[in-house]
């Protein structure tokens, strides 16, 4: 979700003896940000807390991290303190880091552009249900793309993709 993450993860991928799939969202190609000089590796399976919070954990990937950060600012004005966690890698997944965040906040919202069934959001929800169920104060809310083929038209694609407003509504729902 950031230029620094891209550098650190690609360096780790290049050093790996294992096959690695690196997916870069085209909508993030224009994102600017600080990139550390020199050697900078990010181990696979290490999530990054993009925003600290105490009321709810929102786990988002790729472009949805940016939208979730925007939504977190909107609900912060309403008194809801959202922790935003970016797993950065799907496999391995930092289940321990995500569960630690949920243990702190007691609530979980997953946000992704994939459709919900059989997705990374489903895996995150299952991981939390298995390992941090006792910490949950409310049911997990999963926010994903509508289960339809992705349309070619950008306005139609936007219509099926979680928006900042959709994410804010999901956060309000789980805290409600």
Coordinates of C-alpha atoms in Angstrom, one line a residue, residues 59-173:
X59 CA -7.7 -4.8 8.4
X60 CA -7.3 -3.7 4.8
X61 CA -5.1 -4.6 1.9
X62 CA -3.6 -2.6 -1.0
X63 CA -5.7 0.3 -2.2
X64 CA -8.3 -0.3 0.5
X65 CA -5.7 0.7 3.1
X66 CA -5.9 4.3 1.8
X67 CA -9.7 4.3 1.8
X68 CA -9.8 2.8 5.3
X69 CA -7.4 5.4 6.6
X70 CA -9.8 8.1 5.2
X71 CA -12.8 6.4 6.8
X72 CA -10.9 6.2 10.1
X73 CA -10.5 9.9 10.0
X74 CA -14.2 10.4 9.3
X75 CA -15.3 8.2 12.2
X76 CA -12.7 9.7 14.5
X77 CA -14.6 12.9 14.3
X78 CA -17.5 10.9 15.7
X79 CA -15.4 9.6 18.6
X80 CA -14.6 6.2 17.1
X81 CA -10.8 5.4 17.3
X82 CA -9.9 3.0 14.5
X83 CA -6.7 1.0 14.3
X84 CA -5.8 0.3 10.7
X85 CA -3.7 -2.8 10.0
X86 CA -2.2 -3.6 6.6
X87 CA -1.2 -7.3 6.5
X88 CA 1.1 -6.6 3.5
X89 CA 1.3 -10.3 2.6
X90 CA -1.5 -12.8 2.3
X91 CA 0.7 -15.9 2.6
X92 CA 2.2 -15.9 5.1
X93 CA -0.5 -13.9 6.9
X94 CA 0.5 -12.2 10.2
X95 CA -2.4 -13.7 12.2
X96 CA -0.6 -13.1 15.4
X97 CA -0.3 -9.4 14.7
X98 CA -3.9 -9.1 13.6
X99 CA -5.1 -11.0 16.6
X100 CA -3.0 -8.8 18.9
X101 CA -4.8 -5.7 17.5
X102 CA -8.2 -7.3 17.9
X103 CA -7.3 -8.3 21.5
X104 CA -6.7 -4.6 22.1
X105 CA -9.8 -3.2 20.4
X106 CA -12.3 -6.1 20.7
X107 CA -13.8 -5.5 17.2
X108 CA -12.8 -6.4 13.6
X109 CA -13.7 -5.1 10.2
X110 CA -12.0 -6.6 7.1
X111 CA -11.9 -4.5 4.0
X112 CA -10.9 -5.8 0.5
X113 CA -11.6 -5.5 -3.2
X114 CA -12.0 -9.2 -3.7
X115 CA -15.4 -10.8 -3.4
X116 CA -16.1 -12.0 0.1
X117 CA -16.3 -15.8 -0.2
X118 CA -12.9 -17.6 -0.2
X119 CA -11.0 -14.4 0.2
X120 CA -8.3 -13.0 2.3
X121 CA -10.9 -11.2 4.4
X122 CA -12.5 -14.6 5.1
X123 CA -9.1 -16.0 6.1
X124 CA -8.5 -13.1 8.4
X125 CA -12.0 -13.5 10.0
X126 CA -11.4 -17.2 10.4
X127 CA -8.0 -16.6 12.0
X128 CA -9.5 -14.1 14.5
X129 CA -12.4 -16.5 15.2
X130 CA -10.0 -19.3 16.0
X131 CA -7.4 -17.5 17.9
X132 CA -9.0 -14.3 19.4
X133 CA -12.7 -15.2 19.7
X134 CA -12.8 -14.4 23.4
X135 CA -11.5 -10.9 22.8
X136 CA -14.4 -10.0 20.4
X137 CA -17.1 -7.7 21.8
X138 CA -19.1 -7.8 18.5
X139 CA -19.5 -10.0 15.5
X140 CA -16.8 -9.6 12.8
X141 CA -17.9 -7.4 9.8
X142 CA -16.5 -8.3 6.4
X143 CA -16.6 -5.6 3.7
X144 CA -15.8 -6.8 0.1
X145 CA -16.6 -6.1 -3.5
X146 CA -20.1 -7.1 -4.8
X147 CA -20.0 -10.7 -6.1
X148 CA -20.4 -9.8 -9.7
X149 CA -18.0 -9.7 -12.7
X150 CA -15.9 -6.6 -12.6
X151 CA -17.3 -4.2 -15.2
X152 CA -15.2 -2.4 -17.8
X153 CA -16.8 0.9 -17.0
X154 CA -14.9 2.8 -14.2
X155 CA -18.1 4.3 -12.7
X156 CA -19.6 0.8 -12.6
X157 CA -16.5 -0.6 -11.1
X158 CA -16.6 2.1 -8.4
X159 CA -20.2 1.1 -7.7
X160 CA -19.2 -2.4 -6.7
X161 CA -16.0 -1.5 -4.8
X162 CA -16.1 -0.6 -1.1
X163 CA -16.0 3.2 -0.8
X164 CA -14.8 5.4 2.0
X165 CA -18.4 5.8 3.0
X166 CA -19.0 2.1 3.0
X167 CA -16.0 1.5 5.2
X168 CA -17.1 4.2 7.6
X169 CA -20.5 2.6 7.8
X170 CA -19.0 -0.8 8.5
X171 CA -16.9 0.6 11.3
X172 CA -19.9 2.3 12.8
X173 CA -21.9 -0.9 12.5

